[in-house]
Short mmCIF file of N, CA and C and ligand atoms in Angstrom, two decimals:
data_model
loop_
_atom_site.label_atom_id
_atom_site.label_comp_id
_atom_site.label_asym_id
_atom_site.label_seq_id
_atom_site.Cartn_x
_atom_site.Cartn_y
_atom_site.Cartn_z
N UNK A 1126 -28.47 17.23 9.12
CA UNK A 1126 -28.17 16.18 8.12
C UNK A 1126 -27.35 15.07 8.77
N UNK A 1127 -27.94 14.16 8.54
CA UNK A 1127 -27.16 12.21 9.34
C UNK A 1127 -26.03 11.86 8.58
N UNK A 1128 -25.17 11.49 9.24
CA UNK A 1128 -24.27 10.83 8.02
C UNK A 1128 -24.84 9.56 7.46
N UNK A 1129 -24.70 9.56 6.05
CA UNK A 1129 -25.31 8.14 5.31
C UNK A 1129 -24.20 7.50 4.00
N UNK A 1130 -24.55 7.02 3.78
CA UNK A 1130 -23.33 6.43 1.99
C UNK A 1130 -23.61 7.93 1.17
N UNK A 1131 -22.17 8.06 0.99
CA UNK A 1131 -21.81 9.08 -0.04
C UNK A 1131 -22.19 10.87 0.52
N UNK A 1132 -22.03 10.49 2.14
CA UNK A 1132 -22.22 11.96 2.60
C UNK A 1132 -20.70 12.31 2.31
N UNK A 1133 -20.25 13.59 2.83
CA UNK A 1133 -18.89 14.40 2.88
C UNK A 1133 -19.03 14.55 4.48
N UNK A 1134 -17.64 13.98 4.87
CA UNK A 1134 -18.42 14.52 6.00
C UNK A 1134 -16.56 14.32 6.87
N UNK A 1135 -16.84 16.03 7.97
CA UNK A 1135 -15.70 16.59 8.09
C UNK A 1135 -15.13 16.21 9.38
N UNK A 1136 -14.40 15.64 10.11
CA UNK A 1136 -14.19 15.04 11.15
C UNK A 1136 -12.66 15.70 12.09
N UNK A 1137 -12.92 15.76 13.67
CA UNK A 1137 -11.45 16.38 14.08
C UNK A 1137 -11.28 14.93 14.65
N UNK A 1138 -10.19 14.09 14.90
CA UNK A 1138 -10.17 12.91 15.14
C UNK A 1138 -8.90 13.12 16.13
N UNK A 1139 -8.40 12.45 17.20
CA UNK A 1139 -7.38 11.29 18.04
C UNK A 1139 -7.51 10.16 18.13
N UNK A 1140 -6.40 9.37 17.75
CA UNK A 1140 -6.07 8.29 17.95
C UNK A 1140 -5.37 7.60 19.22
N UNK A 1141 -5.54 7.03 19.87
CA UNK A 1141 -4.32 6.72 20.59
C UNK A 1141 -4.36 4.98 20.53
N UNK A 1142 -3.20 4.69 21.02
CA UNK A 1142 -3.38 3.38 21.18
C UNK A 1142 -3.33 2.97 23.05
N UNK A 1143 -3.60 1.42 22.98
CA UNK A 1143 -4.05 1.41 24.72
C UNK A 1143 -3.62 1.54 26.05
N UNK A 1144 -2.39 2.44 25.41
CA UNK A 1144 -1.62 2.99 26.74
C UNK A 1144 -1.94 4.54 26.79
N UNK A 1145 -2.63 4.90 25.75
CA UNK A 1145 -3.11 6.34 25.85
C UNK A 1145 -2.27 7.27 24.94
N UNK A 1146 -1.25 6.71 24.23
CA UNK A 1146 -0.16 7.39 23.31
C UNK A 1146 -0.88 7.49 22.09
N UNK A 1147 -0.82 8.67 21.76
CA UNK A 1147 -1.56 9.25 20.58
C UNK A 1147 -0.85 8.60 19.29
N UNK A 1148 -1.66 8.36 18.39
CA UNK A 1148 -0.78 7.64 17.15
C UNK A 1148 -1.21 8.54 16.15
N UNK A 1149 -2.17 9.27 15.96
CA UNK A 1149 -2.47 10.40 14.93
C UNK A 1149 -3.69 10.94 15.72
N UNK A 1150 -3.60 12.12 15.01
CA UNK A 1150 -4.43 13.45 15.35
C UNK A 1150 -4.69 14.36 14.02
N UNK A 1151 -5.87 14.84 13.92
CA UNK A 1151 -6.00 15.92 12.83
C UNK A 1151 -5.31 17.52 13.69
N UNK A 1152 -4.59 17.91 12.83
CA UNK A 1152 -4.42 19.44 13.13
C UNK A 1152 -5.95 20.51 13.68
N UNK A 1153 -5.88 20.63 14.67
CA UNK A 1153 -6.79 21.93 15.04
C UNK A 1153 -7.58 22.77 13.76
N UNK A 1154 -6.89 23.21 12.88
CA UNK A 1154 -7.25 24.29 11.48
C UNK A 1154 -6.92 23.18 10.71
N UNK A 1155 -7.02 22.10 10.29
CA UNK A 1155 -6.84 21.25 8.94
C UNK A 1155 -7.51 19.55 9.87
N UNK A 1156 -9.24 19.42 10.12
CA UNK A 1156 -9.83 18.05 10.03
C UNK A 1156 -9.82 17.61 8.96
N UNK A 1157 -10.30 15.98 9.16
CA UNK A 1157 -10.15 15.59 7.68
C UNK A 1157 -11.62 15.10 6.84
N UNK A 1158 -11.53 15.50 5.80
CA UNK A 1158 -12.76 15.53 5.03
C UNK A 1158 -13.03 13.83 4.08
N UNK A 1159 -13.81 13.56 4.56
CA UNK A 1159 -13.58 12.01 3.26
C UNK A 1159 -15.18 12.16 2.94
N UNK A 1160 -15.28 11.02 1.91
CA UNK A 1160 -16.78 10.49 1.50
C UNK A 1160 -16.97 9.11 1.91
N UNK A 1161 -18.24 9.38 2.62
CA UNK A 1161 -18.52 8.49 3.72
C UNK A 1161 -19.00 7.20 2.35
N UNK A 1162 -18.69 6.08 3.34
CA UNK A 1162 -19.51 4.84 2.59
C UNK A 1162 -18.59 4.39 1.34
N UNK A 1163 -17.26 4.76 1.14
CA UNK A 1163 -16.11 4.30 0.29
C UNK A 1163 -15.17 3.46 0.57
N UNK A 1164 -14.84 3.46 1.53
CA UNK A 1164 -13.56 2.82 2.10
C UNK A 1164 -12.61 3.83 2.24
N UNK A 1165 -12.66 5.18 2.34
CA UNK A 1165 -11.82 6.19 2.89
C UNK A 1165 -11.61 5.81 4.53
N UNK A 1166 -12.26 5.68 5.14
CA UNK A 1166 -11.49 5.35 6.26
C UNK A 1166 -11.86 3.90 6.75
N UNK A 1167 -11.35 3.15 7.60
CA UNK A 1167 -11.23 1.73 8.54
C UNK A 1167 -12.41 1.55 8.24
N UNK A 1168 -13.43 0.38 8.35
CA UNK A 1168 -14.70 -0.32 8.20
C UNK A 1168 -15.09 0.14 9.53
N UNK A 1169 -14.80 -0.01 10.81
CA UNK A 1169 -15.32 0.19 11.91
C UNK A 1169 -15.32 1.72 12.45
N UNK A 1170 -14.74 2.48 11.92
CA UNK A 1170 -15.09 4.02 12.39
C UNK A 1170 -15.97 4.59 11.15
N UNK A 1171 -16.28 4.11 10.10
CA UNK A 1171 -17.38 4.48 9.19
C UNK A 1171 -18.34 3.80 9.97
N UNK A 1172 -18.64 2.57 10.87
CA UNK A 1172 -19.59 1.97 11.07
C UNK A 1172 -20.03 2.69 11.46
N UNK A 1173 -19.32 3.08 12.80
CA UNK A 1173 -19.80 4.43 13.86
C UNK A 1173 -20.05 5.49 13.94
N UNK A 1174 -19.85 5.82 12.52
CA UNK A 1174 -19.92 7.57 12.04
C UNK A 1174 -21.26 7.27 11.53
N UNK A 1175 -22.44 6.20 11.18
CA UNK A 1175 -23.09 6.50 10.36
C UNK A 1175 -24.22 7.03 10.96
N UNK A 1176 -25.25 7.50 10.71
CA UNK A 1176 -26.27 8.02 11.66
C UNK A 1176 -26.39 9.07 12.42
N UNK A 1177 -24.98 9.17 12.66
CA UNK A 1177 -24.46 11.17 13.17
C UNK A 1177 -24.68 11.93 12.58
N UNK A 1178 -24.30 12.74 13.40
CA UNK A 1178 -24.10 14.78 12.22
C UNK A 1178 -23.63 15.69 13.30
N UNK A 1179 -23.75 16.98 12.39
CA UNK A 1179 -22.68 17.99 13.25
C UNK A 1179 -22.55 18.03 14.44
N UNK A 1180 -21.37 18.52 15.04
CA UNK A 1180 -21.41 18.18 16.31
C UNK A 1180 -21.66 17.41 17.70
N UNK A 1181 -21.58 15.90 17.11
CA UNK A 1181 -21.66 14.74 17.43
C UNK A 1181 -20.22 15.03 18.42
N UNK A 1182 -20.06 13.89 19.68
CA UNK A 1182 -18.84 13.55 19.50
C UNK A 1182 -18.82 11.94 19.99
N UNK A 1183 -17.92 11.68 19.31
CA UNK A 1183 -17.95 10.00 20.05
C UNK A 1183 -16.38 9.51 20.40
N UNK A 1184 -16.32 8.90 20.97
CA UNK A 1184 -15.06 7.73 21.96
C UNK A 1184 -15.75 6.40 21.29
N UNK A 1185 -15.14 5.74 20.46
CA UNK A 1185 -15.04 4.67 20.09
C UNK A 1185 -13.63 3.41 19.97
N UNK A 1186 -13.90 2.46 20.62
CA UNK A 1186 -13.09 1.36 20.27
C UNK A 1186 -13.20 0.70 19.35
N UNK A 1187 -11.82 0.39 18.37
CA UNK A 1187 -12.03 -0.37 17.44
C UNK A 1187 -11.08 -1.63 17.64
N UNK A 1188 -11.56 -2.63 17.21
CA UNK A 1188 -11.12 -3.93 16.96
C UNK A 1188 -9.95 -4.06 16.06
N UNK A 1189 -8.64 -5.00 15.98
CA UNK A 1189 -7.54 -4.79 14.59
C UNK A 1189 -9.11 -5.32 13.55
N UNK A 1190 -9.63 -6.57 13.52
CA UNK A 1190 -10.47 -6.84 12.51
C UNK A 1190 -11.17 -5.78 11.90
N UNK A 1191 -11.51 -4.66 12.61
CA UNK A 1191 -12.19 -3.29 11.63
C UNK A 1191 -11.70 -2.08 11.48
N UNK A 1192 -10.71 -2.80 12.33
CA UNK A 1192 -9.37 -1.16 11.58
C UNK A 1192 -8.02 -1.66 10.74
N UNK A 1193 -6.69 -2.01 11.17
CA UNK A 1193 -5.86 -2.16 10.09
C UNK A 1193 -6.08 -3.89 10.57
N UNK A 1194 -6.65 -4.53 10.72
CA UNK A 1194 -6.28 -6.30 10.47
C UNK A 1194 -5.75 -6.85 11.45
N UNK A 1195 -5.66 -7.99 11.61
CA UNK A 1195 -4.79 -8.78 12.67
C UNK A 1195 -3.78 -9.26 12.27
N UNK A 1196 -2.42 -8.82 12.89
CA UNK A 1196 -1.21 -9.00 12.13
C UNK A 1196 -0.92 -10.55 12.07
N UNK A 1197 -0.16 -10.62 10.67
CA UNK A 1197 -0.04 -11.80 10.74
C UNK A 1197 1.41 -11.92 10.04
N UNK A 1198 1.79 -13.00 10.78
CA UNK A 1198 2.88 -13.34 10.61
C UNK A 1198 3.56 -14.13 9.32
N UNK A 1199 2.43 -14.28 8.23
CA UNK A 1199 2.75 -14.24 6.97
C UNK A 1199 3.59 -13.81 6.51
N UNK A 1200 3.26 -12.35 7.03
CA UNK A 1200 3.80 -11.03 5.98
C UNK A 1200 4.96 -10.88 6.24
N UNK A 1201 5.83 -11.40 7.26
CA UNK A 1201 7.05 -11.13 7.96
C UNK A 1201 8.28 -12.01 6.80
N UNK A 1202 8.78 -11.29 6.46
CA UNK A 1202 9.62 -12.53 5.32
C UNK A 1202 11.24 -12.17 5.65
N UNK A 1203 12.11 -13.54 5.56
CA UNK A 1203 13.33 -13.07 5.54
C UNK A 1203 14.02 -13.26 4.27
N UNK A 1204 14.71 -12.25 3.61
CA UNK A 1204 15.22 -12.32 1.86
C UNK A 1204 16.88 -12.06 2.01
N UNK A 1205 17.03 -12.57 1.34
CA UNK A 1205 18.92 -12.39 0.94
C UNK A 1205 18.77 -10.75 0.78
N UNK A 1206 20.48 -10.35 1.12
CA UNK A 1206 20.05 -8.68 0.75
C UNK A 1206 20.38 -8.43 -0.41
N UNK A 1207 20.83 -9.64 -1.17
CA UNK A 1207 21.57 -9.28 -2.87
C UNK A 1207 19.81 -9.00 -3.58
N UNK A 1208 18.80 -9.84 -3.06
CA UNK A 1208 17.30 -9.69 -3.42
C UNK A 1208 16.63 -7.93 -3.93
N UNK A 1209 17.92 -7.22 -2.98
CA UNK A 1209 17.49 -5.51 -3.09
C UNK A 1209 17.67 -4.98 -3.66
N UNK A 1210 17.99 -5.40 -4.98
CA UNK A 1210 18.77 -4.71 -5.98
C UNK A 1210 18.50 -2.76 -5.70
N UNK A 1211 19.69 -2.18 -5.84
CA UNK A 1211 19.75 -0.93 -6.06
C UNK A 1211 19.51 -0.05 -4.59
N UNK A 1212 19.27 -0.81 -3.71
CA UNK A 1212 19.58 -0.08 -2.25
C UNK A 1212 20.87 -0.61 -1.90
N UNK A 1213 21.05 0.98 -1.51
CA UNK A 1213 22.44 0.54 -1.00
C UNK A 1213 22.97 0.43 0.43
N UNK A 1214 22.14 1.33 1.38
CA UNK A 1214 22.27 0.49 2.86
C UNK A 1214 20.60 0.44 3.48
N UNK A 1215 20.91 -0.80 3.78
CA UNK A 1215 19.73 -1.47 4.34
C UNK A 1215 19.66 -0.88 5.85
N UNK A 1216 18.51 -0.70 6.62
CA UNK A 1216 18.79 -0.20 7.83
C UNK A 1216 17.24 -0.69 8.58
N UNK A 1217 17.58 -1.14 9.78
CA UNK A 1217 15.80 -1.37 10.44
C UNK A 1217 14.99 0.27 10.34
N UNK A 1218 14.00 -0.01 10.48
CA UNK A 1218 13.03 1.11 9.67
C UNK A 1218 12.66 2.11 8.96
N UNK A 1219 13.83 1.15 7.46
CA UNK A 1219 13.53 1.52 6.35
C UNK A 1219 12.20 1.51 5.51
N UNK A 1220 11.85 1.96 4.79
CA UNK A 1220 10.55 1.39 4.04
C UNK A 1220 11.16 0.69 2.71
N UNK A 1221 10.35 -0.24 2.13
CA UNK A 1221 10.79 -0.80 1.26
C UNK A 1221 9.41 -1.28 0.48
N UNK A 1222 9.24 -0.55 -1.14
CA UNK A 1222 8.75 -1.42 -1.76
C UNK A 1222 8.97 -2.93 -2.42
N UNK A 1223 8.08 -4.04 -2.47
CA UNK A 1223 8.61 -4.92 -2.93
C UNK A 1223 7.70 -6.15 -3.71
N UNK A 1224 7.56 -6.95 -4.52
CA UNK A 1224 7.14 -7.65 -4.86
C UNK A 1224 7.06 -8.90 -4.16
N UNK A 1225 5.81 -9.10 -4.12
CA UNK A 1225 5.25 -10.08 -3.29
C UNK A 1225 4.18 -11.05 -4.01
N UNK A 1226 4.23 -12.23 -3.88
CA UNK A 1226 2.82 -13.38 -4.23
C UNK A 1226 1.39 -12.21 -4.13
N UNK A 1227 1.29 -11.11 -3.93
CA UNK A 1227 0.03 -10.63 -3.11
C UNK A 1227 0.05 -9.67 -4.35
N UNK A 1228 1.57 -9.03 -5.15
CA UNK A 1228 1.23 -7.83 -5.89
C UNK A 1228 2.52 -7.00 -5.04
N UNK A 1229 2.42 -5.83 -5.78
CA UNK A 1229 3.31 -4.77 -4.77
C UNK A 1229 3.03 -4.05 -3.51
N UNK A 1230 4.11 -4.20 -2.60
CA UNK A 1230 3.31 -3.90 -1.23
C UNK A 1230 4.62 -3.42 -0.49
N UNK A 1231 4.22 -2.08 0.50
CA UNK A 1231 5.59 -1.79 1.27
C UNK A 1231 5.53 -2.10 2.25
N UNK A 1232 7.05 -2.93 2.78
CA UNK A 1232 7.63 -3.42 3.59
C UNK A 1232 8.23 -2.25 4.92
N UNK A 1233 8.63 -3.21 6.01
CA UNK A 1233 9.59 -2.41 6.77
C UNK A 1233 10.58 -2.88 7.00
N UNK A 1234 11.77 -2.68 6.86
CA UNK A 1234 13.28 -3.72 7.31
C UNK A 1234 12.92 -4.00 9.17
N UNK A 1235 12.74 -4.65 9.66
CA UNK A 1235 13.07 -5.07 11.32
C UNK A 1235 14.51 -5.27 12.07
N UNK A 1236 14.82 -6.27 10.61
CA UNK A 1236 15.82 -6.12 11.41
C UNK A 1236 17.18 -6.84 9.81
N UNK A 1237 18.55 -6.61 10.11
CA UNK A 1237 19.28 -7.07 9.19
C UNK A 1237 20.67 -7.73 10.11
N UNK A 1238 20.59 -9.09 9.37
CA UNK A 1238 21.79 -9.57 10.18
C UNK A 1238 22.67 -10.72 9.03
N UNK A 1239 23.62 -10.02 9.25
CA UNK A 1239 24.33 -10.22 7.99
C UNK A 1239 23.82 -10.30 6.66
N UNK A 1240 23.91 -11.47 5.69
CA UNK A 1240 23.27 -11.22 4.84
C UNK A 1240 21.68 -11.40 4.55
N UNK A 1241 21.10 -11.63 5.88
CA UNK A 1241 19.63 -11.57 5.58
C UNK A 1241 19.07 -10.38 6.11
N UNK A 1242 17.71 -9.67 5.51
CA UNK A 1242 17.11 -8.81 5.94
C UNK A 1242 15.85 -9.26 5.99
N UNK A 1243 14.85 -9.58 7.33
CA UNK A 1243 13.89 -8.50 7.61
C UNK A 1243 13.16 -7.87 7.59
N UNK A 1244 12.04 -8.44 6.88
CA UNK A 1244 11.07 -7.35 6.05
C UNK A 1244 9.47 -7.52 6.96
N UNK A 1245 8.81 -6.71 7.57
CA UNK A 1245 7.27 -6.76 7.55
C UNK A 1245 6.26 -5.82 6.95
N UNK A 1246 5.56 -6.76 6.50
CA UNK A 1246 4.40 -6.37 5.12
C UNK A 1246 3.08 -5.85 5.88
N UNK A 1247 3.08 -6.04 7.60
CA UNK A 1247 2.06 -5.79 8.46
C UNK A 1247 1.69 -4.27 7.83
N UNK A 1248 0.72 -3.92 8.09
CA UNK A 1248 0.22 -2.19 8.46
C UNK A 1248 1.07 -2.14 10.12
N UNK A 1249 1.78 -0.42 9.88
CA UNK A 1249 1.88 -0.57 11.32
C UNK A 1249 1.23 -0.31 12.23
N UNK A 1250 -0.41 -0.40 11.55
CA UNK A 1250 -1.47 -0.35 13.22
C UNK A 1250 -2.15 -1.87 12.69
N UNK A 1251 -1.61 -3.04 12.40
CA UNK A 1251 -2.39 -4.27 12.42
C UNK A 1251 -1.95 -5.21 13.58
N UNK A 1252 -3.60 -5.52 14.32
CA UNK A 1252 -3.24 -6.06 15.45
C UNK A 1252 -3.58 -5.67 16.64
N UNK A 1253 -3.48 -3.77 16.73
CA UNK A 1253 -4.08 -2.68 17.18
C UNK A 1253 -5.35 -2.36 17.41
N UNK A 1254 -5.66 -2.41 18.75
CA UNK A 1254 -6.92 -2.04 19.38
C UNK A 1254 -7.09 -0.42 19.07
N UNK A 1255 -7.76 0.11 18.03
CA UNK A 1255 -7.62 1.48 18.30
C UNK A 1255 -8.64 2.13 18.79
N UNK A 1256 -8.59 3.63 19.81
CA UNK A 1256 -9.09 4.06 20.40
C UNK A 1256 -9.38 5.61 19.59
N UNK A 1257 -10.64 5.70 19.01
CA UNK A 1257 -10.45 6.91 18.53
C UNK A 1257 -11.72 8.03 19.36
N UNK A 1258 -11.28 9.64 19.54
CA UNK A 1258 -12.25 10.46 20.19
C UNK A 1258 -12.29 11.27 18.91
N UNK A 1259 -13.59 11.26 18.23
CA UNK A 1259 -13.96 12.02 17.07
C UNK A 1259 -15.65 13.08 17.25
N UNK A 1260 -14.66 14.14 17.05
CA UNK A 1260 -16.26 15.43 16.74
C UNK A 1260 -16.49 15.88 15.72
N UNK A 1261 -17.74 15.30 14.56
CA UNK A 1261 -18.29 15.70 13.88
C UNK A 1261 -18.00 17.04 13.03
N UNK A 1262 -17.45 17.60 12.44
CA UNK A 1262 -17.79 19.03 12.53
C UNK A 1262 -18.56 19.45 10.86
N UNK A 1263 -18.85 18.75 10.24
CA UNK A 1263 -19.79 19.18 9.11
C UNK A 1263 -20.32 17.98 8.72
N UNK A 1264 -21.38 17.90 7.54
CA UNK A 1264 -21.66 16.72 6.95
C UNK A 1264 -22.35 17.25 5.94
N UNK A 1265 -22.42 17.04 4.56
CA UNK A 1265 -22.88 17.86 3.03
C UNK A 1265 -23.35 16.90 2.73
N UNK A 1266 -23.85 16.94 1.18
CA UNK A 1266 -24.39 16.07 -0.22
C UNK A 1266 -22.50 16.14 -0.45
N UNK A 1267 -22.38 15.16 -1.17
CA UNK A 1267 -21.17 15.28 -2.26
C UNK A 1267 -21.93 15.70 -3.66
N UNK A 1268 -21.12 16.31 -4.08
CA UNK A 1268 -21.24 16.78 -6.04
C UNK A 1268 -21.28 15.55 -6.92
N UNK A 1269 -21.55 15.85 -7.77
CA UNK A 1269 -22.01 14.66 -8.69
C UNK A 1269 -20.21 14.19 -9.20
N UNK A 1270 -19.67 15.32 -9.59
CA UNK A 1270 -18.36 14.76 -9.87
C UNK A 1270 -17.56 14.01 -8.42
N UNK A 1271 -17.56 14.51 -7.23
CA UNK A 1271 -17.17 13.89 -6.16
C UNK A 1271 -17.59 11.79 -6.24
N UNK A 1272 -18.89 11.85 -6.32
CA UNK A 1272 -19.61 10.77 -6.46
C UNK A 1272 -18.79 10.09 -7.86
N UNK A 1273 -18.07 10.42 -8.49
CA UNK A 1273 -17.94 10.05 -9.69
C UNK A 1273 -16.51 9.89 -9.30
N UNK A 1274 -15.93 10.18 -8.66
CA UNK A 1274 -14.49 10.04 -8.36
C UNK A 1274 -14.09 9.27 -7.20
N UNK A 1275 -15.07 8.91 -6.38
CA UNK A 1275 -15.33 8.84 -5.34
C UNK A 1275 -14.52 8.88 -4.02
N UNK A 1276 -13.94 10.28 -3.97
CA UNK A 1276 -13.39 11.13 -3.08
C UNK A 1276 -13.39 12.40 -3.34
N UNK A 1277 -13.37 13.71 -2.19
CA UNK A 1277 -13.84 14.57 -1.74
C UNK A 1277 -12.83 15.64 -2.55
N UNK A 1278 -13.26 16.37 -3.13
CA UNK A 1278 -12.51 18.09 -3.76
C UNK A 1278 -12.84 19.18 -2.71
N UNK A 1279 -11.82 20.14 -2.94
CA UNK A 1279 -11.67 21.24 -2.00
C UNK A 1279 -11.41 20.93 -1.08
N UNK A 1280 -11.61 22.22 0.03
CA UNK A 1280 -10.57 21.82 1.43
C UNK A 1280 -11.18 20.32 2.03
N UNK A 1281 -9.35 20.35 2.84
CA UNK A 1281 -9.32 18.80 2.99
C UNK A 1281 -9.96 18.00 2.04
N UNK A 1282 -10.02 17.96 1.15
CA UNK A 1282 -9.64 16.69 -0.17
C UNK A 1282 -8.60 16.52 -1.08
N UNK A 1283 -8.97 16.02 -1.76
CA UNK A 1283 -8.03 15.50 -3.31
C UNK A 1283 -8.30 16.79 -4.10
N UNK A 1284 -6.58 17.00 -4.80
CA UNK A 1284 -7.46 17.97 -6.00
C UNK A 1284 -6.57 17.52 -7.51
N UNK A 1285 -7.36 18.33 -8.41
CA UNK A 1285 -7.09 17.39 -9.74
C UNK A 1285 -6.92 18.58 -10.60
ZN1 LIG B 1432 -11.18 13.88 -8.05
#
């Protein structure tokens, strides 16, 4: 069975970025299961998954444009820290939810100097050439309720 839109399909994945430093990995006994053709994972490693099946393996490069974006320096904002209502120490790589022109979106403090803080709205892989080595290891039909939810139940999925 090929992977196509709305397969299940079970993947052991590494990441690294281009010095060879791993940025995520699936656990050995826990790959990760998504439904293909959703937006469960990056646009460019669904590209590359499609047409496979079990026991595939592939080394693929991805572009920031088809994995987390090309960072942009938009997102980088500096705010008064009285702006924080209800935190009480600010610290560089904190997370921070916050309201933004865009909707709600979490931040990272960078940096705080005196009374300004620091915030980037980047993904922290945007910008990022990523390098992923992925082996196949199942590929199904999804269930009609899966299709209807459109993400994966039972191991490695969502449960409800
Ligand atoms: Zn569900």
């Amino acid at each position: 069975m090929t992977i196509k839109q709305d397969s299940v399909v079970t993947i052991h994945y590494t990441l690294k970025d281009d010095s060879g430093e791993i940025i995520d990995e699936s656990a050995p006994d826990h790959p990760l299961t998504y439904l293909h053709g959703r937006g469960n994972l990056i646009p460019g490693l669904e590209r590359e998954l499609q047409g496979k099946q079990a026991g595939d393996k592939l080394n693929v490069a991805i572009a920031p444009a088809d994995g987390y974006g090309d960072y942009d320096d938009a997102l980088v904002q500096r705010i008064p820290r009285r702006a924080l209502k209800g935190v009480s120490s600010v610290k560089p790589g904190m997370q921070l939810r916050t309201q933004t022109e865009h909707g709600p979106r979490t931040v990272v403090v960078t940096r705080v100097t005196g009374d300004i803080v620091t915030v980037d709205g980047n993904h922290p892989l945007a910008g990022k050439k990523l390098n992923f080595e992925v082996e196949i290891a199942g590929v199904r039909d999804a269930t009609a309720e899966e299709l209807q939810h459109g993400h994966v139940h039972g191991p490695g999925g969502h449960h409800h």
